[in-house]
mmCIF file of C-alpha atoms in Angstrom:
data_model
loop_
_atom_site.group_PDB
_atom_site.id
_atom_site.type_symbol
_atom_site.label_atom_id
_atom_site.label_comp_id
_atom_site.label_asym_id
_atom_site.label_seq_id
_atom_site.Cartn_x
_atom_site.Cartn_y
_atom_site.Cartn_z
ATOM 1 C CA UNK A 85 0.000 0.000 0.000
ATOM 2 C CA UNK A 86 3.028 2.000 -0.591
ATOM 3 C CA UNK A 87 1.277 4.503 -3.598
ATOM 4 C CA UNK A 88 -1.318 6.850 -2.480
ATOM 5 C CA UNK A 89 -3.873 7.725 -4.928
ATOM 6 C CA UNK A 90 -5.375 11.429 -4.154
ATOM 7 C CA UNK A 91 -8.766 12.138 -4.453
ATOM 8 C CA UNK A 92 -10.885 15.574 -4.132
ATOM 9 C CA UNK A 93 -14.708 15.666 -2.769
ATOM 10 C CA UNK A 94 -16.794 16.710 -4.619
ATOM 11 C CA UNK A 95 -19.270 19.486 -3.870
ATOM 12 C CA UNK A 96 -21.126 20.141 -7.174
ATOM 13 C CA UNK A 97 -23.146 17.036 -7.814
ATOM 14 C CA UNK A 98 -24.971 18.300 -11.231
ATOM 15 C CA UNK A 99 -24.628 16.768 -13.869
ATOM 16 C CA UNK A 100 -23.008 19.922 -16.066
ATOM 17 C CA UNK A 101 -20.294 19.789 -13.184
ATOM 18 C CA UNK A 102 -19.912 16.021 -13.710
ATOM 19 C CA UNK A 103 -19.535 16.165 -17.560
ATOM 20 C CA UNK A 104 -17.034 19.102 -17.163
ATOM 21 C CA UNK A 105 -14.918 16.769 -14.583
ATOM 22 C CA UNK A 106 -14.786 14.444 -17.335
ATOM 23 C CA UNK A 107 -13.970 16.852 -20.061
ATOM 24 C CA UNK A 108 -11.083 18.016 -17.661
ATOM 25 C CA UNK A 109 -9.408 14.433 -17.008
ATOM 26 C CA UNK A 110 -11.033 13.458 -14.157
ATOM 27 C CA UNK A 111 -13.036 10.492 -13.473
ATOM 28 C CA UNK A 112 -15.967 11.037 -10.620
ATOM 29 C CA UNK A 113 -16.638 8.784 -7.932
ATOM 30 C CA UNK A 114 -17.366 7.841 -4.494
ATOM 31 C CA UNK A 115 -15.767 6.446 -1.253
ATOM 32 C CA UNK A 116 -17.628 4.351 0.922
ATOM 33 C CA UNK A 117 -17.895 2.132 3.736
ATOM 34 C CA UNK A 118 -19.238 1.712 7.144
ATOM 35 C CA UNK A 119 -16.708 4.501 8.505
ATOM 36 C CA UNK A 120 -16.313 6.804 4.890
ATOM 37 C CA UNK A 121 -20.211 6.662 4.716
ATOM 38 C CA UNK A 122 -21.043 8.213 1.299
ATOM 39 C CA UNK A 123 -18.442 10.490 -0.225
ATOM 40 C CA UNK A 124 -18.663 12.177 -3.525
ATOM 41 C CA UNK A 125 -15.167 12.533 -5.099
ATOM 42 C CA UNK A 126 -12.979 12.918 -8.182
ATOM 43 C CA UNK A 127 -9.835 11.796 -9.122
ATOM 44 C CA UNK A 128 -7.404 12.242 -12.077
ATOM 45 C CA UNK A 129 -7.812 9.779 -14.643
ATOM 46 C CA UNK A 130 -4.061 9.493 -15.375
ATOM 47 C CA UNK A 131 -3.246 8.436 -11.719
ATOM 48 C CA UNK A 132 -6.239 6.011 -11.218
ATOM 49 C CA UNK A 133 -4.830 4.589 -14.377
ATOM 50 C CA UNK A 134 -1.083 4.378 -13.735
ATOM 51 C CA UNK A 135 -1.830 3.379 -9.581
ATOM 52 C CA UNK A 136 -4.534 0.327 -11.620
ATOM 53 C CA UNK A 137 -1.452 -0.321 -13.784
ATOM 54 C CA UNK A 138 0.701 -0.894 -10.816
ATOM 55 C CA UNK A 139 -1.147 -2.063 -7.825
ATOM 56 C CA UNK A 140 -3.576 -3.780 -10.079
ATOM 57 C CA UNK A 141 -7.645 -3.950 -9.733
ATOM 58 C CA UNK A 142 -7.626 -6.263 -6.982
ATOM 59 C CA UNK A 143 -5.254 -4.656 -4.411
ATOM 60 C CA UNK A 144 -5.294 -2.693 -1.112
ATOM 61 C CA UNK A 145 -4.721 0.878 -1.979
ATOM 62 C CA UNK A 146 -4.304 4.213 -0.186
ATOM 63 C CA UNK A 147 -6.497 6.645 -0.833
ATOM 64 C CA UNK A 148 -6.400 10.048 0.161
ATOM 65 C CA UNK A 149 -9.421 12.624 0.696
ATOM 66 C CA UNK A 150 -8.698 16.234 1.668
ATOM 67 C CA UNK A 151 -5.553 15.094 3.961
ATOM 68 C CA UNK A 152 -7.291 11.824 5.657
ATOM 69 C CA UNK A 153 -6.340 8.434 4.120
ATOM 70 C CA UNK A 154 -8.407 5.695 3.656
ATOM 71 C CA UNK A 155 -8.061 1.848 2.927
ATOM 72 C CA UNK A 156 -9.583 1.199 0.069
ATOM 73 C CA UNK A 157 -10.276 -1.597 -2.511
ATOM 74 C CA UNK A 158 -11.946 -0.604 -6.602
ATOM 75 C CA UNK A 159 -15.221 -2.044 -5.627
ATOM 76 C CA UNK A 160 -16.709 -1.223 -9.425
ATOM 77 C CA UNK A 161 -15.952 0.787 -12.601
ATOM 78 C CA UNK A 162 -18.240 2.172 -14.950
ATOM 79 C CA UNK A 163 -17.067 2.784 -18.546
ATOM 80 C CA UNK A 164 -18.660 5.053 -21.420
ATOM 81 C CA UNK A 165 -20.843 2.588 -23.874
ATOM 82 C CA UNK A 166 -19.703 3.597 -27.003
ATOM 83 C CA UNK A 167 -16.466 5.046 -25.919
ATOM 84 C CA UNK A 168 -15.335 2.700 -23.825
ATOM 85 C CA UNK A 169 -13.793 5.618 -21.182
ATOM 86 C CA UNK A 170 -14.074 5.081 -17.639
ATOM 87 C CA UNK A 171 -16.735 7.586 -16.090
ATOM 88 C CA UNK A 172 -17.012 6.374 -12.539
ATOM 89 C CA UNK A 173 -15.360 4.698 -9.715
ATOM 90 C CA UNK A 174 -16.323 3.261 -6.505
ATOM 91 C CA UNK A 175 -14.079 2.762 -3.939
ATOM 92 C CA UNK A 176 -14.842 0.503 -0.770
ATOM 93 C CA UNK A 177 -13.253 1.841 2.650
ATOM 94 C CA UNK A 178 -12.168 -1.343 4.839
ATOM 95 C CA UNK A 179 -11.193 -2.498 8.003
ATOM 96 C CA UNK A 180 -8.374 -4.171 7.303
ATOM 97 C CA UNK A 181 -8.864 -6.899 10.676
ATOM 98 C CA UNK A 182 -11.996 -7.820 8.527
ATOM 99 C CA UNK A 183 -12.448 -10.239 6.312
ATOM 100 C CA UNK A 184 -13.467 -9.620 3.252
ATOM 101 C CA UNK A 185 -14.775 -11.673 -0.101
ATOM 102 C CA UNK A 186 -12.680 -10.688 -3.676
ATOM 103 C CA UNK A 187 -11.657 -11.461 -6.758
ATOM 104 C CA UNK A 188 -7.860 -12.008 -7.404
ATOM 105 C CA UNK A 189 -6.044 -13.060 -11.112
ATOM 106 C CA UNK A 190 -4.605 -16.343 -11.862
ATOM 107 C CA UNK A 191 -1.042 -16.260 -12.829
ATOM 108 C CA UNK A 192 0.240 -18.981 -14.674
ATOM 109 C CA UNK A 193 3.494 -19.683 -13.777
ATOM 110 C CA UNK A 194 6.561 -22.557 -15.790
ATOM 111 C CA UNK A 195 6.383 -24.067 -19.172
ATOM 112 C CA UNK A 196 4.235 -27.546 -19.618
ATOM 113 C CA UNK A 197 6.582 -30.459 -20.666
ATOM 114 C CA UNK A 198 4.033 -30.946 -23.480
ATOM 115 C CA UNK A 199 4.542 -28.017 -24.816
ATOM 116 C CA UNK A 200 8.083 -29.821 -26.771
ATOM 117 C CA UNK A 201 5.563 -32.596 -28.114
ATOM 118 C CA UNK A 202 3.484 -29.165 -29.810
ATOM 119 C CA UNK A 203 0.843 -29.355 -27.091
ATOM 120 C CA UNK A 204 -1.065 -26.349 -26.610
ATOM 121 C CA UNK A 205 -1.826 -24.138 -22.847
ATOM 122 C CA UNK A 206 -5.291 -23.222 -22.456
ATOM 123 C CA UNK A 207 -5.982 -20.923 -19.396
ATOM 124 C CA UNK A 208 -9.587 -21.482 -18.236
ATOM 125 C CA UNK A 209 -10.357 -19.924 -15.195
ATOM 126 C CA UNK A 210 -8.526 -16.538 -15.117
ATOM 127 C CA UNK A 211 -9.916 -15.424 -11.435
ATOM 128 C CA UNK A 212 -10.361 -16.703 -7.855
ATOM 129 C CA UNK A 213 -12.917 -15.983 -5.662
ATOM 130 C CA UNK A 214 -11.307 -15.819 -2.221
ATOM 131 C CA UNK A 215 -12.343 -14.568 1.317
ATOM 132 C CA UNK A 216 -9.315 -13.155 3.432
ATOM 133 C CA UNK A 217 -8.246 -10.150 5.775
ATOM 134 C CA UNK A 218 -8.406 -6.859 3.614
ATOM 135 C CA UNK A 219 -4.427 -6.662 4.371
ATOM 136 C CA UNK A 220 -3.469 -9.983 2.917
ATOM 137 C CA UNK A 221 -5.040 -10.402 -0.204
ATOM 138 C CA UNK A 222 -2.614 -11.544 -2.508
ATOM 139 C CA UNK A 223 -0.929 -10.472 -6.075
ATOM 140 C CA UNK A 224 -2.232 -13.305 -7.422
ATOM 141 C CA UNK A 225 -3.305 -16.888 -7.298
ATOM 142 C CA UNK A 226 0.461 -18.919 -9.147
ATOM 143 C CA UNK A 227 -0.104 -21.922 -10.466
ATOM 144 C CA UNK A 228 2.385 -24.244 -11.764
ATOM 145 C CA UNK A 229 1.866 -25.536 -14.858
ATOM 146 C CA UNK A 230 5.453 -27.068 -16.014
ATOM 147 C CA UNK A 231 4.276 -30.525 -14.961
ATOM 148 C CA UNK A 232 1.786 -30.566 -17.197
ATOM 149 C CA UNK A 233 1.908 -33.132 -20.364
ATOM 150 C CA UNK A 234 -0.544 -33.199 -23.566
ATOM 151 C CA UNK A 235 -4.256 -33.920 -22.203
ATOM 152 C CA UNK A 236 -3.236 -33.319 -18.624
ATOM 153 C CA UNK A 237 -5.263 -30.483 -16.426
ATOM 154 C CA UNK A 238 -4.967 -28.439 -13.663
ATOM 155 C CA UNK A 239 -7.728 -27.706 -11.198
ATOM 156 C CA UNK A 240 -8.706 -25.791 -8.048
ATOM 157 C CA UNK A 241 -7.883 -28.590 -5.611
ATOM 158 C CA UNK A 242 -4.576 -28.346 -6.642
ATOM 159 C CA UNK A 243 -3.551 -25.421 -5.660
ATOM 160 C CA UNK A 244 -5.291 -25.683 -2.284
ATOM 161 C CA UNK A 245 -2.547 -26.537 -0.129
ATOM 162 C CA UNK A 246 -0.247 -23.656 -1.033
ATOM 163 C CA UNK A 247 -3.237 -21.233 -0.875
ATOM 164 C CA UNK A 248 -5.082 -22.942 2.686
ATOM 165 C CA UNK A 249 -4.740 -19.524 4.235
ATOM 166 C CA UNK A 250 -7.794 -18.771 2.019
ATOM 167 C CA UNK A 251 -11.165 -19.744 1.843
ATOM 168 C CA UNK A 252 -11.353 -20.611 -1.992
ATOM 169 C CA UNK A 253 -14.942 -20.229 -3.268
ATOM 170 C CA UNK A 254 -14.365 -22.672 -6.274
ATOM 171 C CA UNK A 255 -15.009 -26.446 -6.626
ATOM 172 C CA UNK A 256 -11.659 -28.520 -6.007
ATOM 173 C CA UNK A 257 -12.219 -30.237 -9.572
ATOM 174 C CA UNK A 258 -13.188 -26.732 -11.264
ATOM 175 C CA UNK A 259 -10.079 -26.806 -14.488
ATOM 176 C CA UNK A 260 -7.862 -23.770 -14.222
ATOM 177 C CA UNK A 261 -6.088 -24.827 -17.164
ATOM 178 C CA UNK A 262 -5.668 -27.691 -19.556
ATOM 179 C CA UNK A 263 -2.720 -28.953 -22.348
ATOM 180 C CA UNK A 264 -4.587 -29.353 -25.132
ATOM 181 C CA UNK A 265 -3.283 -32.205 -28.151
ATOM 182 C CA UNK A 266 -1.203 -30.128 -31.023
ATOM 183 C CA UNK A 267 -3.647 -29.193 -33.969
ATOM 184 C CA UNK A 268 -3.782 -32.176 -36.126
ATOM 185 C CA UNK A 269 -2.910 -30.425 -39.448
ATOM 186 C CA UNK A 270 -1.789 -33.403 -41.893
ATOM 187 C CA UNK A 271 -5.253 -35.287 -41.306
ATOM 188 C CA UNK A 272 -6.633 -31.842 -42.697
ATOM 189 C CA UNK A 273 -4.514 -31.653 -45.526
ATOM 190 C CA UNK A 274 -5.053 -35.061 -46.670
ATOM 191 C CA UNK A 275 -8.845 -34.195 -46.697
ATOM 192 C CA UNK A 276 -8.425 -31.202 -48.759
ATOM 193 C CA UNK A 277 -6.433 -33.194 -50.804
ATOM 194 C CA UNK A 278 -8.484 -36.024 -51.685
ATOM 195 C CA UNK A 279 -11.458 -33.131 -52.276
ATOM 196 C CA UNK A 280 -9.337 -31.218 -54.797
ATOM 197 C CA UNK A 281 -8.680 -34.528 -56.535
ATOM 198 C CA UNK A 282 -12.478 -35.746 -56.240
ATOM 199 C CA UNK A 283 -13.145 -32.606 -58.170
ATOM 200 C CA UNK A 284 -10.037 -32.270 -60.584
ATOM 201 C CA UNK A 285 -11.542 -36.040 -62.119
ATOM 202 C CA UNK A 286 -14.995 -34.675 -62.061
ATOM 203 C CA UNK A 287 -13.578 -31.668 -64.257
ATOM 204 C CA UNK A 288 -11.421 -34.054 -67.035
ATOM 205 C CA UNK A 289 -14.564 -36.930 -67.272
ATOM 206 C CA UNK A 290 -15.685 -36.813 -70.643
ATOM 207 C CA UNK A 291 -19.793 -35.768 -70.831
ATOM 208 C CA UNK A 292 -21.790 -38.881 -72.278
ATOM 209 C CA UNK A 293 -23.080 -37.945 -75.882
ATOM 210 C CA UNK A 294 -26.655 -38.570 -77.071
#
C-alpha cells in the first residue's frame, strides 16, 4: 500500500459539473464504507490509471481525501458505452482486521513439458474468488503448470494446499487450465487433398453424348 492515490470531494453534484470533470481528465466517484459513509469525489484519470497499472484492480490501496487516508479496494468501474472511457469509480473503505470476499487473477506460472511434443496451454479460469483479511489479499493466485503433459489439467484442488490460508470459493475439480493435443494439421490436408482430386476427375470426365 506503498502509492497513495489522491482524491478531491466533490461538492457540485450536477450533472453539467460532472460532464465538465470528465472533459477536464477526471473520473468522478465515491468512497464508501461503514466509517467513509457516502463520499462524492474525483480523481485524475491518469493516476487512477497508472496506480490500476501498478497495484492492479484487486489490491489494497491508499487513498487520500482532503488530507485523511483511507483503505480502500476498486469495488466497481463504470465505462462510457460507445467510448469505452471510464466515467465512474467506486471505492470501498475497509477495516483491514476484517475479512473480506474478492476477486484475485490467476497467474500462470513454468512451461508444460508438453509443450516440446506441440501441445497447446489453455488458461480457463482466469480469477479466484477468495475470502481473506483486507491486508493480505494476494498479487495473485500462481499456479504451476510445467508438470503438465498433452491432455493433462490443472484444477482448483490443486492449488489448495499452497493457498489454505484462504477460503477458496471454487469447486476442487473446477479446471484452471488444460494442455490441449497439437492441432492435427496433416489429417486436414489429406482431406483437402483427396477433395481437390475428387473434383479435378470430375472436371477431365468426358460428358456422355446422345
Amino acid at each position: 500500500m506503498e502509492t497513495v492515490l489522491t482524491a478531491k470531494r466533490r461538492t457540485d453534484l450536477r450533472k453539467s459539473a460532472t460532464n465538465r470533470l470528465r472533459r477536464e481528465g477526471y473520473i468522478p466517484g465515491v468512497l464508501y464504507g461503514k466509517e467513509a459513509g457516502n463520499i462524492p469525489i474525483y480523481v485524475s484519470k491518469g493516476e487512477f490509471l497508472k496506480t490500476v497499472s501498478k497495484e492492479g484492480r484487486n489490491r489494497l490501496l491508499n487513498l487520500e481525501v482532503d488530507g485523511k487516508k483511507w483503505n480502500v479496494l476498486i469495488q466497481e468501474t463504470q465505462e462510457h458505452p460507445l467510448k469505452k472511457e471510464l466515467i465512474h469509480v467506486d471505492f470501498f473503505a475497509v477495516d483491514l482486521s476484517a475479512e473480506i470476499r474478492t476477486e484475485v487473477s490467476v497467474v500462470l506460472t513454468g512451461e508444460p513439458v508438453g509443450t516440446k511434443q506441440g501441445g497447446i496451454l489453455q488458461q480457463v479460469l482466469f480469477e479466484m474468488e477468495i475470502t481473506t483479511k483486507a491486508n493480505e489479499i494476494p498479487n495473485a493466485i500462481e499456479v504451476d503448470v510445467s508438470h503438465l503433459d498433452i491432455d493433462d489439467t490443472v484444477v482448483v484442488g490443486d492449488v489448495l494446499d499452497r493457498y489454505k490460508k484462504y477460503k477458496i470459493h471454487h469447486e476442487p475439480d473446477e479446471v484452471i487450465a488444460t494442455l490441449l493435443p497439437p492441432e492435427d494439421t496433416g489429417a486436414e490436408e489429406t482431406e483437402a487433398e483427396a477433395a481437390d482430386a475428387g473434383a479435378a476427375e470430375g472436371e477431365e470426365q468426358p460428358s456422355d453424348e446422345s
